[in-house]
Coordinates of C-alpha atoms and ligand atoms in Angstrom, one line a residue:
X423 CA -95.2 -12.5 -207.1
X424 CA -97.6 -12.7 -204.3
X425 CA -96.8 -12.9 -200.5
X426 CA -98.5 -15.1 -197.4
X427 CA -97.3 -11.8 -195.2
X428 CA -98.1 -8.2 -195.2
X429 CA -94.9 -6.4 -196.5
X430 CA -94.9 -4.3 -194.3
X431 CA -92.4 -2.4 -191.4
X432 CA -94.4 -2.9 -188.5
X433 CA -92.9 -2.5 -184.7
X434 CA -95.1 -2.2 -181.6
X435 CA -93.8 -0.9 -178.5
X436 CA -90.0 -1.1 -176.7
X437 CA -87.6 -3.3 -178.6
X438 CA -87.3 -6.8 -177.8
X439 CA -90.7 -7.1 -177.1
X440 CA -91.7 -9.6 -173.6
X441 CA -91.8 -12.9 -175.8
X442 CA -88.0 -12.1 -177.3
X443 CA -87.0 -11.2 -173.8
X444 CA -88.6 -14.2 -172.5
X445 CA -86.7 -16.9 -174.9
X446 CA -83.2 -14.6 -174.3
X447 CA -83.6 -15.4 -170.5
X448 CA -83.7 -19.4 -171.5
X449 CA -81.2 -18.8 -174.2
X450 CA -78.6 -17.9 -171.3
X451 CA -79.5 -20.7 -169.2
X452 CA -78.8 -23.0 -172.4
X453 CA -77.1 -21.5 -175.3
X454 CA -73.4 -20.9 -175.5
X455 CA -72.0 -17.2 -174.7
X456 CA -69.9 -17.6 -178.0
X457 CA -73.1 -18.2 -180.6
X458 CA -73.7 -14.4 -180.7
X459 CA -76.8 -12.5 -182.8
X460 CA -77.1 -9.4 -184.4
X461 CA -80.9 -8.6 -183.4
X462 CA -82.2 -9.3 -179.7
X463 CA -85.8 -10.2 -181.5
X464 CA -86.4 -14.2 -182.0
X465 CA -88.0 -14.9 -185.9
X466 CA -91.5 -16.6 -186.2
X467 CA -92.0 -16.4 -189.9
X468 CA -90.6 -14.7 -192.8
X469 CA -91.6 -14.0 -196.0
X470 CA -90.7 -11.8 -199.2
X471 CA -89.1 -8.9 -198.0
X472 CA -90.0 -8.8 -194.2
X473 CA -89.4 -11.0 -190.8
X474 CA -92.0 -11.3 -188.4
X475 CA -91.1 -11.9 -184.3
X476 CA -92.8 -13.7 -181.6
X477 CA -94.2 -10.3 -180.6
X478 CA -95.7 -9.5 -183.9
X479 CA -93.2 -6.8 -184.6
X480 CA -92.4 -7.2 -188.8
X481 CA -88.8 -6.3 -189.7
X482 CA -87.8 -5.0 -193.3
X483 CA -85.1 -7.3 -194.2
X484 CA -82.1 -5.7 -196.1
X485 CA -79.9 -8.7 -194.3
X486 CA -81.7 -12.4 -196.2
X487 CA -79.8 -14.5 -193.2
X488 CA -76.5 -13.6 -194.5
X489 CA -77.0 -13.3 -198.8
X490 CA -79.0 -16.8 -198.2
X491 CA -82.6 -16.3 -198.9
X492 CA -83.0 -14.4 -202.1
X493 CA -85.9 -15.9 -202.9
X494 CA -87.3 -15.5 -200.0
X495 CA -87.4 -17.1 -196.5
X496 CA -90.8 -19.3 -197.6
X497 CA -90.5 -18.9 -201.4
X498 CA -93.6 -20.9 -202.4
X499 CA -91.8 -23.3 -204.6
X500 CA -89.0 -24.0 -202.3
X501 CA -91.4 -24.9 -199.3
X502 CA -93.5 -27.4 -201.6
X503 CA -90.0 -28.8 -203.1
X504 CA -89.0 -29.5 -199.2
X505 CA -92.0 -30.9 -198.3
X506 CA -92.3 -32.9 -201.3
X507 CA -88.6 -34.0 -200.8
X508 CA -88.8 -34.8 -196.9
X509 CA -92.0 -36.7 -196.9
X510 CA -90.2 -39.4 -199.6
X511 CA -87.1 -39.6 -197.8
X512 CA -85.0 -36.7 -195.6
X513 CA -81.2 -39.0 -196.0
X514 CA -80.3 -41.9 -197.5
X515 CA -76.3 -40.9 -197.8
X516 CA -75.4 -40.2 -201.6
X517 CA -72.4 -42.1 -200.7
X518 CA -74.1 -44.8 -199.7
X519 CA -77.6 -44.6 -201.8
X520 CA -77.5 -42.1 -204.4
X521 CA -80.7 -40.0 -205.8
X522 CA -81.5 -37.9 -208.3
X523 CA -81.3 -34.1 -207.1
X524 CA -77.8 -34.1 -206.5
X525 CA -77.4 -35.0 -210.1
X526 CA -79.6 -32.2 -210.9
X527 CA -78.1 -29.7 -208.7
X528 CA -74.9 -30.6 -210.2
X529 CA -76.2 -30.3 -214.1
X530 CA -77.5 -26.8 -213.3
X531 CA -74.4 -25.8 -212.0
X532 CA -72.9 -27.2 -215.0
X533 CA -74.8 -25.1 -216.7
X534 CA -75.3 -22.0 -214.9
X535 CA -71.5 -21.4 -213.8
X536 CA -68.8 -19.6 -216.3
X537 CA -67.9 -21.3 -219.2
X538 CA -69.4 -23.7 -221.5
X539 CA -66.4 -26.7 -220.9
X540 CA -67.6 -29.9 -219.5
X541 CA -67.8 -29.6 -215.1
X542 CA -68.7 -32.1 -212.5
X543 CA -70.0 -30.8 -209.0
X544 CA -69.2 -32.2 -205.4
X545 CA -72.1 -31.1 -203.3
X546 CA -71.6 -30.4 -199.1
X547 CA -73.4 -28.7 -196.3
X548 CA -71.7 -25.5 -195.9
X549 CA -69.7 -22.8 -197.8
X550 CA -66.7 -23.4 -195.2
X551 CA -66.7 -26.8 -196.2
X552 CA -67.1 -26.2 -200.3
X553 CA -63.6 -23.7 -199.6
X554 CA -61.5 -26.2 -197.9
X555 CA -62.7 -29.0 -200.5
X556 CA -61.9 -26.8 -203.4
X557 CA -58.5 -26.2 -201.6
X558 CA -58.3 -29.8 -201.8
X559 CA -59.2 -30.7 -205.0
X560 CA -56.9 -28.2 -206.4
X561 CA -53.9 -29.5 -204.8
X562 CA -54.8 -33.4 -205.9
X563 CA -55.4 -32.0 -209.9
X564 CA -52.2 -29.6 -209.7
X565 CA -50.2 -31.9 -207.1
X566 CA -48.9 -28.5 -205.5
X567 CA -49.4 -27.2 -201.8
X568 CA -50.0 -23.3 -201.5
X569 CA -53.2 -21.7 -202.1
X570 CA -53.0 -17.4 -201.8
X571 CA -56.0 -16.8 -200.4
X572 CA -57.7 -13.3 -198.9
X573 CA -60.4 -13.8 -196.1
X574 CA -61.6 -14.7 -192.9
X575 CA -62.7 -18.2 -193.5
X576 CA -62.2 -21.9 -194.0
X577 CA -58.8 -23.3 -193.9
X578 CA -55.8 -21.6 -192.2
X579 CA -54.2 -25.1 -192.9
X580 CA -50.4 -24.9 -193.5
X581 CA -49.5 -23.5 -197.0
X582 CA -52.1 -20.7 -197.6
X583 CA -50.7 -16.8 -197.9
X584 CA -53.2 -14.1 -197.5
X585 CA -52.4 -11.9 -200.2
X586 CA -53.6 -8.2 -200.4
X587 CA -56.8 -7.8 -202.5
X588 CA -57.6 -4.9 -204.6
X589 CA -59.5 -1.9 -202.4
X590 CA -60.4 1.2 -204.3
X591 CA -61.1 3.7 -201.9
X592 CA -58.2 2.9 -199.9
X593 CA -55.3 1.9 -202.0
X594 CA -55.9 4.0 -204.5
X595 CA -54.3 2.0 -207.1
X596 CA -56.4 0.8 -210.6
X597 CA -56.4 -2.8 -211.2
X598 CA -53.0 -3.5 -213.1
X599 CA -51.4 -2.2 -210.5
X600 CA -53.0 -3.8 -207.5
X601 CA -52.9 -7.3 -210.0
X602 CA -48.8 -6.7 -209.9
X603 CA -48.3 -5.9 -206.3
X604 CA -50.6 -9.4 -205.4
X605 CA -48.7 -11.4 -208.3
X606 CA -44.6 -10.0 -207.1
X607 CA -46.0 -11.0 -203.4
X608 CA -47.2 -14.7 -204.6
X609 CA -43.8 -15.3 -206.9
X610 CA -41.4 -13.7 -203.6
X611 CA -43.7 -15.6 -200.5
X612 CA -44.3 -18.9 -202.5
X613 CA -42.9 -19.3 -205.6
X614 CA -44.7 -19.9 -209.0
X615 CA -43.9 -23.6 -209.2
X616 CA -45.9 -24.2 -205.7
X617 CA -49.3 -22.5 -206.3
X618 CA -52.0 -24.8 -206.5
X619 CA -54.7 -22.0 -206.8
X620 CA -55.9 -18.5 -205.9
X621 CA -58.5 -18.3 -204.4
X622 CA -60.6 -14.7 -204.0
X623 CA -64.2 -13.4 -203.9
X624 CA -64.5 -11.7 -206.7
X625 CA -66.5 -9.1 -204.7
X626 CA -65.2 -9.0 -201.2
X627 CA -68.1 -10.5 -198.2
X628 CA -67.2 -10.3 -194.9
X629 CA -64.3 -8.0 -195.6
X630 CA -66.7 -5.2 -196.7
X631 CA -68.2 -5.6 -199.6
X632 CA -65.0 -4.1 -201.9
X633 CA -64.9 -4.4 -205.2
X634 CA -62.1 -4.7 -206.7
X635 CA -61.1 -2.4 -209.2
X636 CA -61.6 -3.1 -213.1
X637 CA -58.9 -5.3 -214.1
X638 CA -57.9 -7.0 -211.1
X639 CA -59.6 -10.0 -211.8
X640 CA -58.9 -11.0 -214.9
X641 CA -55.1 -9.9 -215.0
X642 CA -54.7 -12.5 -211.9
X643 CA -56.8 -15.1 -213.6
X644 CA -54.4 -14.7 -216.8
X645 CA -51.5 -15.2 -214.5
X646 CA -53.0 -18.6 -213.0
X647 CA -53.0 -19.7 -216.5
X648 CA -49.9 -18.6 -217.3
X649 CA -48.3 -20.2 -214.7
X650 CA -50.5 -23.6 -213.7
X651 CA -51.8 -22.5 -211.0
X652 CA -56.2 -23.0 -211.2
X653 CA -58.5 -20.2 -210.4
X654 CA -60.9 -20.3 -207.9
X655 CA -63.8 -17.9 -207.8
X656 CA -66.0 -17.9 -204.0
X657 CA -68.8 -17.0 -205.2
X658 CA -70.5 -18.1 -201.9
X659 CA -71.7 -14.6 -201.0
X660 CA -71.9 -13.0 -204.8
X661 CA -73.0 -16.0 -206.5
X662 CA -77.0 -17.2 -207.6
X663 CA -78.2 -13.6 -209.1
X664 CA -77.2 -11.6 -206.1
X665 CA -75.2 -8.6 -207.8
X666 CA -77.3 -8.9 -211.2
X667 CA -75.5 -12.1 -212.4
X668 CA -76.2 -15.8 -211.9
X669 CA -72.0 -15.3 -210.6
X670 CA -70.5 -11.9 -209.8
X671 CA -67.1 -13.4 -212.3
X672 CA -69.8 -13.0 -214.9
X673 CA -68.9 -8.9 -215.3
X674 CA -65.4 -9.3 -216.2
X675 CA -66.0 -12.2 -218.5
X676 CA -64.0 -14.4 -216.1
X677 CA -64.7 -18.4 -216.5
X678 CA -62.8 -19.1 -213.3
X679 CA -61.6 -22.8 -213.4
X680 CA -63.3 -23.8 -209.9
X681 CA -66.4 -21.9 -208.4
X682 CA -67.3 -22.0 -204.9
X683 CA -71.2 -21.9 -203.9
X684 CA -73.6 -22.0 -200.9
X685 CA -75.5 -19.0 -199.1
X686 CA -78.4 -18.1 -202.0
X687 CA -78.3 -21.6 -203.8
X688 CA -80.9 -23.1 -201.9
X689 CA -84.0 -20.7 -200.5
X690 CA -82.7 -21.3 -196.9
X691 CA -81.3 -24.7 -196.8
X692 CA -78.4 -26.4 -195.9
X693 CA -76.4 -26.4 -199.3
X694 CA -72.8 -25.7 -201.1
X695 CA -70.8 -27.0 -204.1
X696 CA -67.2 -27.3 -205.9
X697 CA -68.1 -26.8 -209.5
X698 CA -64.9 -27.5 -211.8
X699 CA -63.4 -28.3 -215.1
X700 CA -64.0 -32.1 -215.4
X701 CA -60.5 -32.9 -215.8
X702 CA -59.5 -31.0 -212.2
X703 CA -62.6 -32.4 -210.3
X704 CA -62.1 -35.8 -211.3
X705 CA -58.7 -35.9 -210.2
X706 CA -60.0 -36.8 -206.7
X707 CA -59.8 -40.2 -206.7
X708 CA -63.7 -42.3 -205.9
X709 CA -64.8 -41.6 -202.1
X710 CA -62.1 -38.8 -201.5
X711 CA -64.9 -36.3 -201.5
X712 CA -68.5 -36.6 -199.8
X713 CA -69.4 -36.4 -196.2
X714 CA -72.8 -38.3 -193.9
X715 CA -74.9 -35.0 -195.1
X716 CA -73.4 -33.7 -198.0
X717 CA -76.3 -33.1 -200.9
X718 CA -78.8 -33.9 -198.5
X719 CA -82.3 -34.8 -200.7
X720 CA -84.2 -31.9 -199.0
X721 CA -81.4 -29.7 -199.7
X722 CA -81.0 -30.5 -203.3
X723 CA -85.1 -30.2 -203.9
X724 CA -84.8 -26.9 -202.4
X725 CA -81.6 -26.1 -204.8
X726 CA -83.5 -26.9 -207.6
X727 CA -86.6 -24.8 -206.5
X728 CA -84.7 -21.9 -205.9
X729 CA -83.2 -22.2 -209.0
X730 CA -86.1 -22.5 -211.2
X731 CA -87.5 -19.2 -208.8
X732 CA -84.7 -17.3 -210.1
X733 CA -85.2 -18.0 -212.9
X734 CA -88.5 -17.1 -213.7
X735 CA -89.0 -14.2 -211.6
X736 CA -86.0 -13.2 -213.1
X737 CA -84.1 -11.9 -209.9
X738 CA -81.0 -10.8 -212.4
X739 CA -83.0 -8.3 -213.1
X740 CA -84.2 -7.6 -209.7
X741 CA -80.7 -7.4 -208.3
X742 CA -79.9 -4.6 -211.2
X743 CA -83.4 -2.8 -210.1
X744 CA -82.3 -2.8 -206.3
X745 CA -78.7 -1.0 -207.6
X746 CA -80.6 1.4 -209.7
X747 CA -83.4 2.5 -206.6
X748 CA -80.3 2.2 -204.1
X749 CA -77.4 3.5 -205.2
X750 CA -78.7 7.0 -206.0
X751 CA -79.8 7.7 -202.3
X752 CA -77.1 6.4 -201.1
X753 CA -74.7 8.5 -202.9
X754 CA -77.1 11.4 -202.2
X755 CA -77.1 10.8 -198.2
X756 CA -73.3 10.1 -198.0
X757 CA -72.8 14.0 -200.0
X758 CA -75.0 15.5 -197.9
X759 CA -73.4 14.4 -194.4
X760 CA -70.1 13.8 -195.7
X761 CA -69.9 10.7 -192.9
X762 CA -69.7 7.4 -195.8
X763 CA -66.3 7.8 -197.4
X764 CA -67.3 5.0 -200.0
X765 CA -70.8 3.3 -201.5
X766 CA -70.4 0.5 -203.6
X767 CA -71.4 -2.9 -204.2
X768 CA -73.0 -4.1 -207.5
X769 CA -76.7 -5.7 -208.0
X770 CA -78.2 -6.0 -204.4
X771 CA -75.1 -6.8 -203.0
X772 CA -74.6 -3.1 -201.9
X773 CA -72.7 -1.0 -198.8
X774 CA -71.5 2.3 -197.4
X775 CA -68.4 3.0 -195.4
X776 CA -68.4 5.1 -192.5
X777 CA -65.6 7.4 -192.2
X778 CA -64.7 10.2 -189.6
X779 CA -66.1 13.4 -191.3
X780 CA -63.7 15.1 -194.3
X781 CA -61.0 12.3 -193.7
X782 CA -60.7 8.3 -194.7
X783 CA -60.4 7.6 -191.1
X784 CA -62.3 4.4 -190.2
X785 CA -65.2 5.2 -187.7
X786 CA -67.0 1.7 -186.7
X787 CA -68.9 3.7 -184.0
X788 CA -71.0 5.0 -186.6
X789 CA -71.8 1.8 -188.6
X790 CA -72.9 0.5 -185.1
X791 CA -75.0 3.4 -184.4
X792 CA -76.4 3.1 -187.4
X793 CA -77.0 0.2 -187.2
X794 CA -78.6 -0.1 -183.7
X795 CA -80.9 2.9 -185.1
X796 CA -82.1 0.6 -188.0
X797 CA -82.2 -1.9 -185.8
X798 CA -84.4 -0.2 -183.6
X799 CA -87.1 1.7 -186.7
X800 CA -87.6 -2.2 -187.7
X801 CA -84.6 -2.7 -190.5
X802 CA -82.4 -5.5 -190.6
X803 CA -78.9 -4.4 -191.6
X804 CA -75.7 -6.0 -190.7
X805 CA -72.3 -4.4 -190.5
X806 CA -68.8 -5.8 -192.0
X807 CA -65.4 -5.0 -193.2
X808 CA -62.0 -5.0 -192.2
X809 CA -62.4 -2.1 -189.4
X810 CA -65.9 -3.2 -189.1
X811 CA -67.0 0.4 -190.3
X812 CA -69.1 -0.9 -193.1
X813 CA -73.0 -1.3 -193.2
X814 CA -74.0 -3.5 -195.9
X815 CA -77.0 -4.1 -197.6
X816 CA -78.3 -7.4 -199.0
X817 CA -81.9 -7.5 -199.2
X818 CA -84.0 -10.8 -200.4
X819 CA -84.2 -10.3 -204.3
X820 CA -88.1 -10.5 -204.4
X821 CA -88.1 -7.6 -201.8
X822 CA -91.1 -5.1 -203.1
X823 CA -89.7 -1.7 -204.3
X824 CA -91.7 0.1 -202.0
X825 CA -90.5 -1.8 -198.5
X826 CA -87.2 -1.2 -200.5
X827 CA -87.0 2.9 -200.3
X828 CA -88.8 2.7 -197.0
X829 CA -85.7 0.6 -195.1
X830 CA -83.7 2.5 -196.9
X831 CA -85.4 5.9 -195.7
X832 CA -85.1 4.5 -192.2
X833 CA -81.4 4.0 -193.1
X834 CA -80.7 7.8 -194.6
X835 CA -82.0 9.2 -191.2
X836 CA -80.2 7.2 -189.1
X837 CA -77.2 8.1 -191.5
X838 CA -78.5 12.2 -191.1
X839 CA -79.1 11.6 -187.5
X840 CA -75.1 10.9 -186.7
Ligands
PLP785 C1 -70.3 -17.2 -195.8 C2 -69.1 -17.4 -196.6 C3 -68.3 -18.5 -196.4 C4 -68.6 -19.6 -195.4 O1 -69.9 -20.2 -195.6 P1 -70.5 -21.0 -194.3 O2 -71.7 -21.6 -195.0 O3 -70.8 -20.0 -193.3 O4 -69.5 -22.0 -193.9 C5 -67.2 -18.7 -197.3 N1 -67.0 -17.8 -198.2 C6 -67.7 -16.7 -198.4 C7 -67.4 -15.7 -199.5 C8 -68.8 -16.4 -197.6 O5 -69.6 -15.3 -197.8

């Protein structure tokens, strides 16, 4: 593994630099107040572990874009697949004029996903737009409406229950238990007869990075298919080797029947997929999935590059090696100043909860100081959860170990500087 950039934490002067500050004055004149960012620096390259401004200030990245480049932001196979890819065609509509990397993408999800039963793929642009198709697709293949469902995103269409998930460190309960108080709520609010699916992220994203506790998962999956209702894992955030497995449903042995992916699948570009048993996915009649973009030739070139990357760099393995550096001095900085009520996460897929000292208290203030402190020292982080009291960490898989414990040095003093 070799990099075009120095890996290396490198910040010059006052924070945004005049170029950043520059391109925020036109951003205001243009760009809508709603379309928020988490840094006030504007990117000019990225590479491996670290993104460079237009001031020349070079950020350790523990953030990938959101899970989404763990290969890398300009993984060199990826670039040459796009490049390759865009200067034969860049659309022709797969719906209109098919090609063959969408029906590569979908035979390696075929292959890489749970399970060894026969699966077709649906490819699209985004991981919103993979959840409400698998919403859809499961109500076609079971012909019922309700979908309980736990998260922030997608559909919030008629006939979906948020259902409480399992949350160690705050309910307390072990993973039969939190299984039965999910299942009584879904037979009471809906009924058995009228689930179409569950749908859950078998480690928690946006909602702070829970895990659920041993158990959960497969005690709810056992119910689905006990009761005709499908299984649907999001593995948008967890999936493609980001918490040591190709998907995170790997750990618990889970061969979910529907698996939801974007985010890491494709180095950076525009990509997601409904990956099902053949017999639910091709219940959706001809033309009642697709859309103009949807498996987009670049995309799927740079699927299958990213792919074959994580695959032979290994980045299972790399996921497992960031827990193992991590974890330690994490748990070692959250004893000593007795301000992160929780760490957890698996692979690189990793975060600490702040909490008002001695108590379980939520305390947001300090995952934004935080934060802003990494922020400032030259580390991306970004924040999450529930009470937005969680600092997660989800650095590009090819990060080198030594950028690795120096972000997360940077991290342990802002935590010590509280
Ligand atoms: C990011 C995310 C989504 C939404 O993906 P977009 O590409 O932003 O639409 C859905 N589910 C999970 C688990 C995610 O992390």
């Amino acid at each position: 593994m070799s990099f075009r950039l120095l890996q290396e934490r490198r910040v010059a002067g006052e924070l945004p630099g005049p170029r950043s500050v520059a391109l925020a004055a036109r951003r205001s004149a243009a760009v809508a107040a709603g379309v928020g960012s988490t840094m006030a620096v504007y990117a000019a390259d990225a590479d491996g572990g670290v993104v460079v401004d237009v001031d020349g200030n070079s950020f350790i990245d523990l953030g990938s874009g959101i899970a989404v480049t763990s290969v890398g932001a300009s993984a060199p196979r990826v670039v040459a697949a796009v490049q390759e890819a865009a200067a034969r065609f860049t659309h022709t509509c797969f719906t209109i004029t098919p090609y063959e990397g969408y029906v590569a993408v979908a035979e390696k999800l075929a292959e890489l996903t749970p399970g060894s039963h026969e699966k077709r793929s649906a490819l699209f642009n985004s991981g919103a737009e993979a959840v409400e198709n698998a919403v859809k697709i499961a109500r076609l293949a079971t012909g019922r409406d309700a979908i309980p469902y736990k998260k922030g995103f997608g559909p919030f269409a008629p006939e979906i229950y948020r259902m409480p998930m399992s949350y160690p460190f705050r309910d307390g309960l072990d993973g039969k238990e939190t299984a039965e108080r999910a299942i009584s709520q879904i037979v009471a609010q809906v009924g058995v007869d009228s689930v179409a699916a569950v749908l859950i992220e078998p480690i928690q994203g946006e909602g702070g990075f829970v895990v659920p506790a041993e158990g959960f998962l497969p005690a709810l999956a056992a119910w689905c298919a006990s009761s005709g209702a499908l299984f649907i894992a999001d593995e948008i955030q967890s999936g493609f080797c980001r918490t040591g497995d190709w998907f995170a449903a790997e750990h618990e042995g889970l061969v979910p029947d529907i698996v939801t992916t974007a985010k890491g699948i494709a180095g950076g570009m525009p990509l997601a997929a409904v990956t099902g048993r053949a017999a639910i996915m091709d219940a959706v009649h001809p033309g009642g999935l697709g859309g103009t973009y949807a498996g987009n030739p670049v995309a799927c070139a740079a699927g299958l590059a990213s792919i074959e990357t994580m695959a032979e760099w290994d980045l299972n393995a790399a996921a497992r090696r960031i827990e193992a550096l991590a974890v330690p001095l994490l748990r070692e900085v959250a004893s000593a100043t007795g301000r992160i009520g929780d760490v957890r996460g698996r692979g690189a897929m990793l975060a600490v909860e702040f909490t008002e000292a001695g108590t379980t208290v939520p305390d947001p203030a300090a995952a934004a100081a935080v934060a802003a402190a990494c922020h400032r020292a030259g580390v991306i982080v970004l924040t999450c959860g529930t009470y937005g009291n969680v600092v997660r960490l989800l650095p590009p898989l090819v990060i080198p170990e030594p950028l690795l414990l120096e972000g997360l040095d940077v991290l342990t003093s802002a935590v010590t500087a509280l």
